[in-house]
Amino acid sequence: MEVVDLKVCLHCKACEKALRKVLCKIRGVKCVEMNMALNKITVLGYMDRKVVVKEVRKTGRRAEVLPSPPCRRLPPSHRRTRPAAAALKCLMPSCFL
């Protein structure tokens, strides 16, 4: 599963709604989280980051990929008992509403 963080200028709720609609239509996208205060969009799913950037740019907005933070390493005992998907919890699963 891939996490793509983008910096996109979000002016209003209409911008947020339009981008969410476009991003949720991309094949493989599981979750889209938006933070208007930070102008940050986080996309979670099985997709190519180039496709995500391309779709955002089609809407007329400039998208910049933010560097992803280094992965936290779990101790070996947690790796076996805790699935990776459970560690990534979507706060706003609006793609499925």
PDB file of C-alpha atoms in Angstrom:
ATOM      1  CA  MET A   1       0.000   0.000   0.000  1.00  0.00           C
ATOM      2  CA  GLU A   2       1.340   3.404  -0.911  1.00  0.00           C
ATOM      3  CA  VAL A   3       0.874   6.736   0.799  1.00  0.00           C
ATOM      4  CA  VAL A   4       1.208   9.861  -1.361  1.00  0.00           C
ATOM      5  CA  ASP A   5       1.432  13.271   0.321  1.00  0.00           C
ATOM      6  CA  LEU A   6       0.761  16.284  -1.895  1.00  0.00           C
ATOM      7  CA  LYS A   7       0.933  20.006  -1.354  1.00  0.00           C
ATOM      8  CA  VAL A   8      -2.004  21.573  -3.176  1.00  0.00           C
ATOM      9  CA  CYS A   9      -3.518  25.002  -2.636  1.00  0.00           C
ATOM     10  CA  LEU A  10      -7.020  24.499  -1.253  1.00  0.00           C
ATOM     11  CA  HIS A  11      -8.963  27.780  -1.148  1.00  0.00           C
ATOM     12  CA  CYS A  12     -12.408  26.629  -0.125  1.00  0.00           C
ATOM     13  CA  LYS A  13     -14.740  23.690   0.401  1.00  0.00           C
ATOM     14  CA  ALA A  14     -15.551  23.630  -3.329  1.00  0.00           C
ATOM     15  CA  CYS A  15     -11.850  23.057  -4.130  1.00  0.00           C
ATOM     16  CA  GLU A  16     -11.729  20.290  -1.551  1.00  0.00           C
ATOM     17  CA  LYS A  17     -14.878  18.633  -2.893  1.00  0.00           C
ATOM     18  CA  ALA A  18     -13.704  18.774  -6.519  1.00  0.00           C
ATOM     19  CA  LEU A  19     -10.306  17.274  -5.715  1.00  0.00           C
ATOM     20  CA  ARG A  20     -11.792  14.575  -3.501  1.00  0.00           C
ATOM     21  CA  LYS A  21     -14.165  13.559  -6.300  1.00  0.00           C
ATOM     22  CA  VAL A  22     -11.317  13.297  -8.833  1.00  0.00           C
ATOM     23  CA  LEU A  23      -8.980  11.439  -6.489  1.00  0.00           C
ATOM     24  CA  CYS A  24     -11.590   8.921  -5.349  1.00  0.00           C
ATOM     25  CA  LYS A  25     -12.195   7.909  -8.968  1.00  0.00           C
ATOM     26  CA  ILE A  26      -8.581   6.792  -9.439  1.00  0.00           C
ATOM     27  CA  ARG A  27      -8.322   3.034  -9.534  1.00  0.00           C
ATOM     28  CA  GLY A  28      -6.737   1.653  -6.369  1.00  0.00           C
ATOM     29  CA  VAL A  29      -7.358   4.667  -4.120  1.00  0.00           C
ATOM     30  CA  LYS A  30      -8.663   3.558  -0.717  1.00  0.00           C
ATOM     31  CA  CYS A  31      -8.664   6.812   1.252  1.00  0.00           C
ATOM     32  CA  VAL A  32      -8.250  10.555   0.694  1.00  0.00           C
ATOM     33  CA  GLU A  33      -7.498  12.861   3.618  1.00  0.00           C
ATOM     34  CA  MET A  34      -7.354  16.638   3.220  1.00  0.00           C
ATOM     35  CA  ASN A  35      -6.004  19.292   5.551  1.00  0.00           C
ATOM     36  CA  MET A  36      -7.016  22.759   4.346  1.00  0.00           C
ATOM     37  CA  ALA A  37      -4.962  24.525   7.024  1.00  0.00           C
ATOM     38  CA  LEU A  38      -1.737  22.893   5.817  1.00  0.00           C
ATOM     39  CA  ASN A  39      -2.768  22.659   2.125  1.00  0.00           C
ATOM     40  CA  LYS A  40      -1.946  18.970   2.296  1.00  0.00           C
ATOM     41  CA  ILE A  41      -3.642  15.978   0.685  1.00  0.00           C
ATOM     42  CA  THR A  42      -2.814  12.408   1.693  1.00  0.00           C
ATOM     43  CA  VAL A  43      -3.870   9.612  -0.655  1.00  0.00           C
ATOM     44  CA  LEU A  44      -3.740   5.994   0.509  1.00  0.00           C
ATOM     45  CA  GLY A  45      -4.061   2.979  -1.762  1.00  0.00           C
ATOM     46  CA  TYR A  46      -2.582   0.775  -4.448  1.00  0.00           C
ATOM     47  CA  MET A  47      -1.896   3.324  -7.197  1.00  0.00           C
ATOM     48  CA  ASP A  48       0.957   5.080  -8.959  1.00  0.00           C
ATOM     49  CA  ARG A  49       1.920   8.464  -7.511  1.00  0.00           C
ATOM     50  CA  LYS A  50       2.429   9.886 -11.022  1.00  0.00           C
ATOM     51  CA  VAL A  51      -1.224   9.174 -11.830  1.00  0.00           C
ATOM     52  CA  VAL A  52      -2.333  10.973  -8.662  1.00  0.00           C
ATOM     53  CA  VAL A  53      -0.281  14.076  -9.503  1.00  0.00           C
ATOM     54  CA  LYS A  54      -1.480  14.013 -13.113  1.00  0.00           C
ATOM     55  CA  GLU A  55      -5.152  13.887 -12.082  1.00  0.00           C
ATOM     56  CA  VAL A  56      -4.721  16.790  -9.635  1.00  0.00           C
ATOM     57  CA  ARG A  57      -3.010  18.864 -12.328  1.00  0.00           C
ATOM     58  CA  LYS A  58      -5.887  18.145 -14.736  1.00  0.00           C
ATOM     59  CA  THR A  59      -8.135  20.115 -12.384  1.00  0.00           C
ATOM     60  CA  GLY A  60      -5.980  23.213 -12.941  1.00  0.00           C
ATOM     61  CA  ARG A  61      -4.202  23.095  -9.594  1.00  0.00           C
ATOM     62  CA  ARG A  62      -0.500  22.792  -9.031  1.00  0.00           C
ATOM     63  CA  ALA A  63       0.474  19.666  -7.095  1.00  0.00           C
ATOM     64  CA  GLU A  64       3.807  19.114  -5.405  1.00  0.00           C
ATOM     65  CA  VAL A  65       4.771  15.725  -3.973  1.00  0.00           C
ATOM     66  CA  LEU A  66       5.959  16.030  -0.392  1.00  0.00           C
ATOM     67  CA  PRO A  67       8.778  13.794   0.792  1.00  0.00           C
ATOM     68  CA  SER A  68       7.437  10.862   2.731  1.00  0.00           C
ATOM     69  CA  PRO A  69       8.622  10.438   6.305  1.00  0.00           C
ATOM     70  CA  PRO A  70      10.876   7.488   7.043  1.00  0.00           C
ATOM     71  CA  CYS A  71       9.001   4.353   8.006  1.00  0.00           C
ATOM     72  CA  ARG A  72       8.844   3.497  11.643  1.00  0.00           C
ATOM     73  CA  ARG A  73      10.262   0.093  12.362  1.00  0.00           C
ATOM     74  CA  LEU A  74       8.218  -2.099  14.641  1.00  0.00           C
ATOM     75  CA  PRO A  75       9.880  -4.563  16.989  1.00  0.00           C
ATOM     76  CA  PRO A  76       9.926  -8.141  15.599  1.00  0.00           C
ATOM     77  CA  SER A  77       7.237  -9.276  18.039  1.00  0.00           C
ATOM     78  CA  HIS A  78       4.749  -6.693  16.638  1.00  0.00           C
ATOM     79  CA  ARG A  79       5.512  -7.427  13.006  1.00  0.00           C
ATOM     80  CA  ARG A  80       3.978 -10.876  13.149  1.00  0.00           C
ATOM     81  CA  THR A  81       0.879 -10.046  15.174  1.00  0.00           C
ATOM     82  CA  ARG A  82      -0.158  -6.716  13.710  1.00  0.00           C
ATOM     83  CA  PRO A  83      -1.101  -6.496  10.011  1.00  0.00           C
ATOM     84  CA  ALA A  84       0.256  -3.536   8.056  1.00  0.00           C
ATOM     85  CA  ALA A  85      -3.181  -2.370   6.930  1.00  0.00           C
ATOM     86  CA  ALA A  86      -4.364  -2.038  10.526  1.00  0.00           C
ATOM     87  CA  ALA A  87      -1.478   0.312  11.300  1.00  0.00           C
ATOM     88  CA  LEU A  88      -2.709   2.781   8.652  1.00  0.00           C
ATOM     89  CA  LYS A  89      -6.113   4.013   9.717  1.00  0.00           C
ATOM     90  CA  CYS A  90      -8.030   6.340   7.449  1.00  0.00           C
ATOM     91  CA  LEU A  91      -9.606   9.232   9.296  1.00  0.00           C
ATOM     92  CA  MET A  92     -11.946  10.250   6.496  1.00  0.00           C
ATOM     93  CA  PRO A  93     -12.991   7.281   4.356  1.00  0.00           C
ATOM     94  CA  SER A  94     -15.167   9.503   2.180  1.00  0.00           C
ATOM     95  CA  CYS A  95     -14.392   7.517  -0.968  1.00  0.00           C
ATOM     96  CA  PHE A  96     -16.846   4.906   0.162  1.00  0.00           C
ATOM     97  CA  LEU A  97     -19.715   7.174   1.242  1.00  0.00           C
TER      98      LEU A  97
END
